Coordinates of C-alpha atoms and ligand atoms in Angstrom, one line a residue:
X1 CA 0.0 0.0 0.0
X2 CA 2.7 2.4 1.0
X3 CA 4.9 1.5 -1.9
X4 CA 2.0 2.0 -4.4
X5 CA 1.4 5.5 -3.0
X6 CA 5.1 6.4 -3.3
X7 CA 5.1 5.2 -6.9
X8 CA 2.1 7.3 -7.7
X9 CA 3.6 10.3 -6.1
X10 CA 6.9 9.9 -7.9
X11 CA 5.0 9.6 -11.2
X12 CA 3.0 12.7 -10.5
X13 CA 6.2 14.7 -9.5
X14 CA 7.9 13.5 -12.7
X15 CA 5.0 14.9 -14.7
X16 CA 5.0 18.2 -12.8
X17 CA 8.8 18.7 -13.3
X18 CA 8.5 17.7 -17.0
X19 CA 10.9 14.8 -16.6
X20 CA 8.4 12.4 -18.2
X21 CA 8.6 14.5 -21.4
X22 CA 12.4 14.3 -21.7
X23 CA 13.8 12.6 -24.8
X24 CA 14.3 8.8 -24.4
X25 CA 18.1 9.0 -24.7
X26 CA 18.2 11.3 -21.7
X27 CA 17.1 9.2 -18.6
X28 CA 14.6 10.9 -16.3
X29 CA 17.0 13.0 -14.2
X30 CA 15.5 13.2 -10.8
X31 CA 13.2 10.7 -9.2
X32 CA 11.5 12.8 -6.6
X33 CA 10.2 16.0 -7.9
X34 CA 13.4 17.7 -8.9
X35 CA 15.5 16.3 -6.1
X36 CA 18.6 14.3 -6.7
X37 CA 18.4 10.8 -5.2
X38 CA 20.6 9.5 -2.4
X39 CA 22.2 7.2 -5.0
X40 CA 23.2 10.1 -7.2
X41 CA 24.5 12.1 -4.3
X42 CA 26.5 9.1 -3.1
X43 CA 28.0 8.2 -6.5
X44 CA 29.0 11.8 -7.2
X45 CA 30.3 12.3 -3.7
X46 CA 32.5 9.2 -4.2
X47 CA 33.7 10.3 -7.6
X48 CA 34.6 13.7 -6.4
X49 CA 36.3 12.4 -3.2
X50 CA 38.8 10.5 -5.4
X51 CA 39.3 13.3 -7.9
X52 CA 42.6 15.2 -7.8
X53 CA 41.3 17.3 -10.6
X54 CA 39.3 19.3 -8.1
X55 CA 42.5 20.8 -6.6
X56 CA 44.5 23.8 -7.8
X57 CA 47.7 21.8 -8.5
X58 CA 45.7 18.8 -9.9
X59 CA 47.4 16.4 -7.5
X60 CA 45.4 16.5 -4.3
X61 CA 42.1 14.8 -3.6
X62 CA 40.2 14.1 -0.4
X63 CA 41.5 10.5 -0.7
X64 CA 45.1 11.7 -0.7
X65 CA 44.6 12.3 3.0
X66 CA 41.6 10.1 3.8
X67 CA 42.4 6.8 2.0
X68 CA 39.3 4.7 1.4
X69 CA 41.5 1.6 1.7
X70 CA 42.7 2.7 5.1
X71 CA 39.4 3.4 6.9
X72 CA 39.5 6.9 5.3
X73 CA 42.6 7.8 7.4
X74 CA 46.1 8.5 5.8
X75 CA 47.8 5.5 4.3
X76 CA 51.2 4.4 5.5
X77 CA 53.0 6.7 3.1
X78 CA 51.2 9.9 4.0
X79 CA 52.6 11.9 6.9
X80 CA 50.1 13.1 9.4
X81 CA 49.9 16.1 10.0
X82 CA 50.1 16.3 6.2
X83 CA 53.4 17.2 4.5
X84 CA 54.6 16.8 0.9
X85 CA 57.9 18.6 1.5
X86 CA 56.5 22.0 0.4
X87 CA 56.2 24.3 3.5
X88 CA 53.2 26.0 1.9
X89 CA 51.3 22.7 2.3
X90 CA 52.4 21.7 5.8
X91 CA 49.5 20.8 8.0
X92 CA 49.3 21.5 11.7
X93 CA 46.8 18.8 12.7
X94 CA 46.7 15.0 12.5
X95 CA 44.5 13.7 9.7
X96 CA 41.5 11.9 11.3
X97 CA 39.8 8.8 9.9
X98 CA 36.4 9.7 8.5
X99 CA 34.8 6.5 9.7
X100 CA 32.2 7.2 12.3
X101 CA 32.7 11.0 11.9
X102 CA 29.1 11.4 10.8
X103 CA 27.9 10.8 14.3
X104 CA 29.6 13.9 15.9
X105 CA 26.4 16.0 15.9
X106 CA 26.2 19.7 15.8
X107 CA 28.3 21.7 18.2
X108 CA 26.6 22.6 21.5
X109 CA 28.1 24.7 24.3
X110 CA 26.1 22.9 26.9
X111 CA 25.3 19.2 26.8
X112 CA 22.7 17.7 29.1
X113 CA 22.1 14.1 28.3
X114 CA 20.2 12.0 30.8
X115 CA 21.9 8.8 29.9
X116 CA 25.5 10.0 29.9
X117 CA 25.6 13.0 32.3
X118 CA 22.5 12.4 34.4
X119 CA 21.2 15.9 34.0
X120 CA 24.5 17.6 34.7
X121 CA 26.0 20.0 32.1
X122 CA 28.6 17.9 30.3
X123 CA 30.1 21.0 28.7
X124 CA 30.8 21.6 25.0
X125 CA 30.4 18.7 22.5
X126 CA 30.1 18.0 18.8
X127 CA 30.9 19.6 15.5
X128 CA 33.3 18.4 12.9
X129 CA 37.1 18.9 13.0
X130 CA 39.4 18.7 16.1
X131 CA 38.0 22.1 17.3
X132 CA 34.4 21.4 16.2
X133 CA 34.4 24.5 14.0
X134 CA 32.1 23.0 11.3
X135 CA 28.5 22.0 12.3
X136 CA 27.8 19.7 9.4
X137 CA 29.9 17.6 7.0
X138 CA 28.5 20.0 4.3
X139 CA 30.1 23.0 5.9
X140 CA 33.3 20.9 6.6
X141 CA 33.8 20.0 3.0
X142 CA 34.2 23.6 2.0
X143 CA 37.2 23.9 4.2
X144 CA 39.7 21.6 2.4
X145 CA 38.4 22.6 -1.0
X146 CA 39.3 26.2 -0.4
X147 CA 42.2 26.0 2.1
X148 CA 45.3 27.3 0.4
X149 CA 47.4 24.5 2.0
X150 CA 45.0 21.8 0.8
X151 CA 43.0 21.8 -2.4
X152 CA 43.5 25.5 -2.8
X153 CA 40.6 26.6 -5.0
X154 CA 40.6 30.4 -5.2
X155 CA 36.8 30.7 -5.3
X156 CA 33.6 29.0 -6.3
X157 CA 34.1 29.9 -10.0
X158 CA 37.4 28.2 -10.3
X159 CA 36.1 25.1 -8.5
X160 CA 33.1 25.0 -10.9
X161 CA 35.5 25.2 -13.8
X162 CA 37.3 22.2 -12.5
X163 CA 34.0 20.4 -12.0
X164 CA 33.1 21.1 -15.6
X165 CA 36.2 19.4 -16.8
X166 CA 35.7 16.3 -14.6
X167 CA 34.7 12.9 -16.2
X168 CA 31.5 13.0 -14.2
X169 CA 30.5 16.5 -15.2
X170 CA 27.6 15.3 -17.3
X171 CA 26.2 13.3 -14.4
X172 CA 26.7 16.3 -12.1
X173 CA 24.7 18.4 -14.5
X174 CA 22.0 15.8 -14.8
X175 CA 21.7 15.4 -11.1
X176 CA 21.7 19.0 -10.0
X177 CA 20.6 21.3 -12.8
X178 CA 17.1 22.8 -12.5
X179 CA 15.0 22.1 -15.6
X180 CA 16.3 24.1 -18.5
X181 CA 19.4 25.3 -16.6
X182 CA 23.0 24.4 -16.3
X183 CA 24.0 24.1 -12.6
X184 CA 27.7 24.6 -13.5
X185 CA 26.8 28.1 -14.8
X186 CA 25.9 29.0 -11.2
X187 CA 29.1 28.3 -9.3
X188 CA 27.7 29.0 -5.8
X189 CA 24.8 26.6 -6.4
X190 CA 27.2 24.0 -7.9
X191 CA 29.4 24.2 -4.8
X192 CA 26.4 23.8 -2.5
X193 CA 25.4 20.6 -4.3
X194 CA 28.9 19.4 -4.2
X195 CA 29.2 19.9 -0.4
X196 CA 25.9 18.0 0.0
X197 CA 27.1 15.2 -2.1
X198 CA 30.2 14.9 0.1
X199 CA 28.0 14.8 3.2
X200 CA 25.7 12.1 1.8
X201 CA 28.6 10.0 0.6
X202 CA 30.2 10.2 4.0
X203 CA 27.1 8.4 5.4
X204 CA 27.5 5.5 3.0
X205 CA 27.8 2.1 4.7
X206 CA 31.6 1.9 4.3
X207 CA 31.9 4.9 6.7
X208 CA 30.3 2.9 9.6
X209 CA 30.7 -0.8 9.3
X210 CA 30.6 -1.5 13.1
X211 CA 32.2 -4.9 12.5
X212 CA 35.3 -4.9 14.6
X213 CA 36.2 -7.9 16.7
X214 CA 34.8 -5.9 19.7
X215 CA 31.5 -5.4 17.9
X216 CA 31.4 -9.1 17.2
X217 CA 32.2 -9.8 20.8
X218 CA 29.4 -7.5 22.0
X219 CA 27.1 -9.5 19.7
X220 CA 28.3 -12.8 21.2
X221 CA 30.0 -13.8 17.9
X222 CA 33.7 -13.6 19.0
X223 CA 35.9 -14.0 22.0
X224 CA 38.4 -11.7 23.5
X225 CA 41.7 -12.8 24.9
X226 CA 42.3 -12.6 28.7
X227 CA 44.6 -9.6 28.1
X228 CA 42.0 -7.8 26.0
X229 CA 39.3 -8.5 28.6
X230 CA 41.6 -7.2 31.3
X231 CA 42.3 -4.1 29.2
X232 CA 38.6 -3.5 28.7
X233 CA 38.0 -3.7 32.5
X234 CA 40.8 -1.2 33.1
X235 CA 39.4 1.0 30.4
X236 CA 36.0 1.1 32.2
X237 CA 37.3 1.2 35.8
X238 CA 36.6 4.8 37.1
X239 CA 39.6 4.5 39.5
X240 CA 42.0 3.1 36.9
X241 CA 41.8 4.0 33.2
X242 CA 38.5 5.9 33.4
X243 CA 38.7 6.0 29.6
X244 CA 35.1 5.1 29.3
X245 CA 33.8 8.5 30.6
X246 CA 35.0 10.2 27.4
X247 CA 35.4 7.2 25.1
X248 CA 32.2 5.2 25.9
X249 CA 32.5 1.5 25.2
X250 CA 29.0 0.3 26.0
X251 CA 25.9 0.1 23.9
X252 CA 23.4 2.9 24.5
X253 CA 20.2 2.0 26.3
X254 CA 18.5 1.9 22.9
X255 CA 21.0 -0.7 21.8
X256 CA 23.1 1.6 19.6
X257 CA 26.7 0.4 19.1
X258 CA 29.3 2.4 21.1
X259 CA 31.2 5.2 19.3
X260 CA 34.1 5.4 21.7
X261 CA 33.7 9.1 21.9
X262 CA 31.3 11.4 23.7
X263 CA 32.4 14.2 21.3
X264 CA 33.3 16.3 24.4
X265 CA 36.1 18.9 24.4
X266 CA 38.9 18.4 26.8
X267 CA 42.4 20.0 27.3
X268 CA 44.7 17.0 27.6
X269 CA 47.9 19.1 27.1
X270 CA 49.7 16.7 24.7
X271 CA 53.4 17.7 24.1
X272 CA 54.4 20.1 21.4
X273 CA 55.5 18.4 18.1
X274 CA 59.3 17.9 18.4
X275 CA 60.0 19.3 14.9
X276 CA 58.4 22.7 15.7
X277 CA 60.2 25.6 17.3
X278 CA 59.1 26.2 20.9
X279 CA 56.0 28.3 21.5
X280 CA 56.6 32.0 20.9
X281 CA 56.0 34.3 23.9
X282 CA 53.2 35.9 21.9
X283 CA 51.5 32.5 21.4
X284 CA 48.4 33.6 23.3
X285 CA 47.5 36.1 20.6
X286 CA 47.9 33.7 17.7
X287 CA 45.3 33.9 15.0
X288 CA 42.5 31.3 14.5
X289 CA 43.7 27.8 15.3
X290 CA 43.3 26.5 11.8
X291 CA 45.9 29.0 10.6
X292 CA 48.4 28.3 13.4
X293 CA 51.8 27.9 12.0
X294 CA 55.4 27.8 13.1
X295 CA 55.9 29.1 16.6
X296 CA 52.2 29.8 17.2
X297 CA 49.9 27.9 19.6
X298 CA 47.0 25.8 18.4
X299 CA 44.4 26.7 21.0
X300 CA 41.6 24.6 19.7
X301 CA 38.0 25.3 20.8
X302 CA 38.6 28.9 22.0
X303 CA 39.8 29.8 18.5
X304 CA 37.2 27.9 16.5
X305 CA 35.3 31.1 15.7
X306 CA 32.4 30.2 17.9
X307 CA 30.6 33.2 19.3
X308 CA 31.0 33.6 23.0
X309 CA 33.9 31.1 23.3
X310 CA 36.6 33.1 21.5
X311 CA 39.5 33.7 23.8
X312 CA 37.7 32.5 26.9
X313 CA 40.7 30.8 28.5
X314 CA 38.6 28.0 30.0
X315 CA 37.9 26.8 26.4
X316 CA 41.5 27.1 25.2
X317 CA 43.6 24.0 24.6
X318 CA 40.4 21.9 24.3
X319 CA 40.0 19.5 21.4
X320 CA 37.2 17.2 20.5
X321 CA 37.5 13.6 21.9
X322 CA 38.2 11.4 18.9
X323 CA 36.7 7.9 18.4
X324 CA 39.0 5.1 19.3
X325 CA 37.6 2.9 16.6
X326 CA 40.4 2.0 14.2
X327 CA 42.9 3.8 16.5
X328 CA 45.4 0.9 16.2
X329 CA 45.8 1.8 12.5
X330 CA 47.1 5.3 13.3
X331 CA 50.7 6.4 13.0
X332 CA 50.4 9.7 14.9
X333 CA 48.1 10.5 17.7
X334 CA 46.2 13.4 19.2
X335 CA 45.3 16.7 17.5
X336 CA 48.8 17.7 16.7
X337 CA 50.1 14.2 15.9
X338 CA 53.0 14.6 18.4
X339 CA 52.8 11.1 19.8
X340 CA 53.8 8.2 17.4
X341 CA 52.8 5.0 19.0
X342 CA 49.5 3.7 20.5
X343 CA 51.3 2.5 23.5
X344 CA 52.8 5.9 24.1
X345 CA 49.4 7.5 23.7
X346 CA 48.0 5.3 26.5
X347 CA 51.1 5.7 28.6
X348 CA 50.8 9.5 28.3
X349 CA 47.6 9.3 30.3
X350 CA 49.2 7.3 33.1
X351 CA 52.4 9.3 33.5
X352 CA 51.8 12.8 32.2
X353 CA 51.7 14.2 35.8
X354 CA 53.7 11.5 37.6
X355 CA 56.7 11.6 35.2
X356 CA 56.4 14.8 33.1
X357 CA 60.1 14.7 32.1
X358 CA 59.2 11.7 29.9
X359 CA 56.9 13.8 27.8
X360 CA 58.0 17.4 27.9
X361 CA 61.3 19.2 27.2
X362 CA 63.4 20.9 29.8
X363 CA 63.8 24.6 30.5
X364 CA 67.2 26.2 30.6
X365 CA 67.4 25.7 34.4
X366 CA 66.7 22.0 34.0
X367 CA 63.1 22.1 35.2
X368 CA 60.5 20.3 33.1
X369 CA 58.4 22.6 30.8
X370 CA 55.1 20.8 31.4
X371 CA 52.2 21.4 29.0
X372 CA 54.7 22.9 26.6
X373 CA 52.2 23.3 23.7
X374 CA 50.1 25.7 25.6
X375 CA 50.8 29.2 26.9
X376 CA 51.7 29.0 30.6
X377 CA 48.6 30.9 31.7
X378 CA 46.3 28.1 30.4
X379 CA 47.8 25.4 32.6
X380 CA 45.0 25.9 35.1
X381 CA 42.4 24.6 32.6
X382 CA 44.2 21.4 31.7
X383 CA 42.2 18.3 32.7
X384 CA 43.5 16.5 35.8
X385 CA 40.8 13.9 36.5
X386 CA 41.5 10.1 36.6
X387 CA 43.6 8.7 34.9
X388 CA 45.8 11.8 35.0
X389 CA 45.4 12.2 38.8
X390 CA 48.1 10.1 40.4
X391 CA 47.2 7.5 43.1
X392 CA 47.8 8.6 46.7
X393 CA 51.5 8.4 47.1
X394 CA 52.1 9.7 43.6
X395 CA 52.1 6.4 41.7
X396 CA 50.5 6.3 38.2
X397 CA 47.0 4.7 37.9
X398 CA 48.2 2.3 35.3
X399 CA 51.4 0.3 35.3
X400 CA 53.3 -1.1 32.3
X401 CA 51.2 -4.3 32.1
X402 CA 47.9 -2.4 32.5
X403 CA 49.0 -0.2 29.5
X404 CA 49.8 -3.2 27.4
X405 CA 46.4 -4.7 28.2
X406 CA 44.6 -1.5 27.3
X407 CA 46.5 -1.5 24.0
X408 CA 45.5 -5.1 23.4
X409 CA 41.9 -4.1 24.0
X410 CA 42.2 -1.1 21.6
X411 CA 43.4 -3.4 18.9
X412 CA 40.0 -5.1 18.9
X413 CA 38.4 -1.9 17.6
X414 CA 39.8 -2.2 14.1
X415 CA 37.1 -2.7 11.4
X416 CA 37.2 -6.1 9.7
X417 CA 38.2 -4.8 6.2
X418 CA 41.3 -3.1 7.5
X419 CA 42.2 -5.5 10.2
X420 CA 45.3 -7.0 8.7
X421 CA 46.5 -9.4 11.3
X422 CA 46.5 -7.0 14.3
X423 CA 43.8 -9.1 15.9
X424 CA 45.5 -12.3 14.6
X425 CA 48.5 -11.6 16.7
X426 CA 46.3 -11.0 19.7
X427 CA 44.6 -14.3 19.2
X428 CA 41.8 -14.0 16.6
Ligands
LIG501 C1 45.9 17.7 3.0 C2 45.2 16.6 3.7 C3 43.6 16.7 3.6 C4 42.8 16.7 2.5 C5 43.3 16.9 1.1 C6 41.5 16.6 3.0 N1 41.5 16.5 4.3 FE1 39.8 16.2 5.5 N2 41.0 16.5 7.1 C7 42.3 16.7 7.2 C8 42.7 17.1 8.5 C9 44.1 17.5 8.9 C10 41.6 17.2 9.2 C11 41.4 17.7 10.7 C12 41.5 19.3 10.5 C13 41.2 20.1 11.7 O1 40.7 19.6 12.7 O2 41.4 21.3 11.7 C14 40.5 16.8 8.4 C15 39.1 16.7 8.8 C16 38.1 16.2 8.0 C17 36.8 15.9 8.4 C18 36.3 16.0 9.8 C19 36.3 14.7 10.5 C20 35.9 14.8 12.0 O3 36.0 13.8 12.7 O4 35.5 15.9 12.4 C21 36.0 15.6 7.3 C22 34.6 15.1 7.3 C23 36.9 15.6 6.2 N3 38.2 16.0 6.6 C24 36.6 15.4 4.9 C25 37.4 15.8 3.8 C26 36.9 15.9 2.4 C27 35.4 15.7 2.0 C28 37.9 16.3 1.7 C29 37.9 16.7 0.2 C30 37.0 17.7 -0.2 C31 39.1 16.4 2.6 N4 38.7 16.1 3.8 C32 40.4 16.7 2.1 C33 43.2 16.5 6.1 C34 42.8 16.6 4.8
LIG502 C1 38.4 13.4 30.2 C2 38.2 12.8 28.8 C3 39.1 11.7 28.4 C4 39.5 10.6 29.1 C5 39.2 10.2 30.6 C6 40.3 9.8 28.2 N1 40.4 10.5 27.0 FE1 41.5 9.8 25.4 N2 41.1 11.5 24.4 C7 40.4 12.6 25.0 C8 40.6 13.8 24.1 C9 39.9 15.1 24.3 C10 41.5 13.4 23.1 C11 42.1 14.3 22.1 C12 43.0 15.3 22.8 C13 43.9 16.1 21.9 O1 44.2 15.7 20.8 O2 44.4 17.2 22.3 C14 41.8 12.0 23.4 C15 42.6 11.2 22.5 C16 42.9 9.9 22.7 C17 43.8 9.1 21.9 C18 44.4 9.5 20.6 C19 43.4 9.1 19.4 C20 43.8 9.7 18.1 O3 43.1 9.4 17.1 O4 44.8 10.4 17.9 C21 43.9 7.9 22.5 C22 44.6 6.7 21.9 C23 43.1 7.9 23.7 N3 42.6 9.1 23.8 C24 43.0 6.8 24.6 C25 42.5 7.0 25.9 C26 42.6 6.0 26.9 C27 43.2 4.6 26.7 C28 42.1 6.5 28.0 C29 42.1 5.9 29.4 C30 43.4 5.5 29.9 C31 41.6 7.8 27.7 N4 41.8 8.1 26.4 C32 40.9 8.6 28.6 C33 39.6 12.5 26.1 C34 39.7 11.6 27.1

């Protein structure tokens, strides 16, 4: 009954939009009253994602940084933060995987979620990018397309010209042109459709397979080793790892698979990248974080351009909690990519404040320059909860074996298609 009605409606809309009168060689362009279908948006999004022809130098596509064969994270040959040897292209932030990114939600300054926070304000959450500065994937896609260090299109008109030369230009026109018009003659409109196509493509099934060993274990279809189970228990224990408070590992009450991020913003104070010069004294007045270069500070949320948050020090140094799904595939960790092994990323939580000399450089007088990637006046806003808070007596919350077991557990979060033996070595 419902299907018959939908068919009748589609036929009616096709008549109204004149599609039914189109010549037979030209297939009816739009199924639902002048709107492109999800299939068209996805197919065009996928084609554009892989197309270096959309960049100014003809060499860079979205896939150059977000490789579809590597869970949409950089492949083994691509440095993260991005670098191709040309300082004009050098990135300042680690390249995230785009898997599960679609669930970030819009940015909110206050988050009150009965299930997670029990009615207490959980603080800022959501948005795309490490600093949450884009509210939707649509908005996000415009950033790399026009960023001078990335795909470097000068304006919508030059991007529309590149689109017109693409092998899928005819399909783009068919999907997005209003009757009797050429969408590519209206660059603003073309770029809007393009951004929507990226957003819809980024919701295709390959962006959220939920089929890691851990997912299969949750569904009762796989086992975990004793080390992985112990790692999971430490991950959840509020007095030990306490990882679960920000990287939730349980299904929601409605049965939704865990995302391993609550999308909250926290100042973790990761060390400064070793290849950058020390922070300039003027770091606190650096421009918007995305433009941070050289000796400037990347202050995250308080420089994301959000009204009311700008330069409020309590929002500075905060970055959005990433998902830990597929984290074992990464070669650099945290927003600035300063940490280069998963074990170190976990060990950092245990010993940041008990053994800061392991993570931070020394001042001229030999003292440790803790939190060296943040201006000194922001140290007060750095997170010091468990697991950072040492045990009474100053010992770390996690010892070496605990760290190994948490790493073993994190290796169960790799999606099946990209899980090349990581789980095998851990007893698949
Ligand atoms: C030069 C490398 C590079 C290219 C090319 C690139 N990206 Fe990214 N992408 C990044 C980096 C780095 C970030 C994080 C940036 C930040 O937080 O400021 C990112 C973030 C994202 C995010 C946000 C993910 C999240 O979890 O919030 C999405 C979505 C995304 N990129 C999609 C795209 C699309 C679509 C394209 C092509 C139009 C593209 N990227 C091209 C490097 C790149
Ligand atoms: C209070 C919230 C919070 C807690 C608790 C927490 N994390 Fe995180 N985690 C974050 C945030 C925020 C980031 C990103 C910080 C940045 O890049 O500046 C992060 C990043 C990471 C990363 C890097 C991921 C990547 O893609 O680069 C790993 C690995 C990680 N956390 C593991 C853990 C583990 C293991 C624990 C428990 C021992 C833990 N986290 C506890 C908030 C938290």
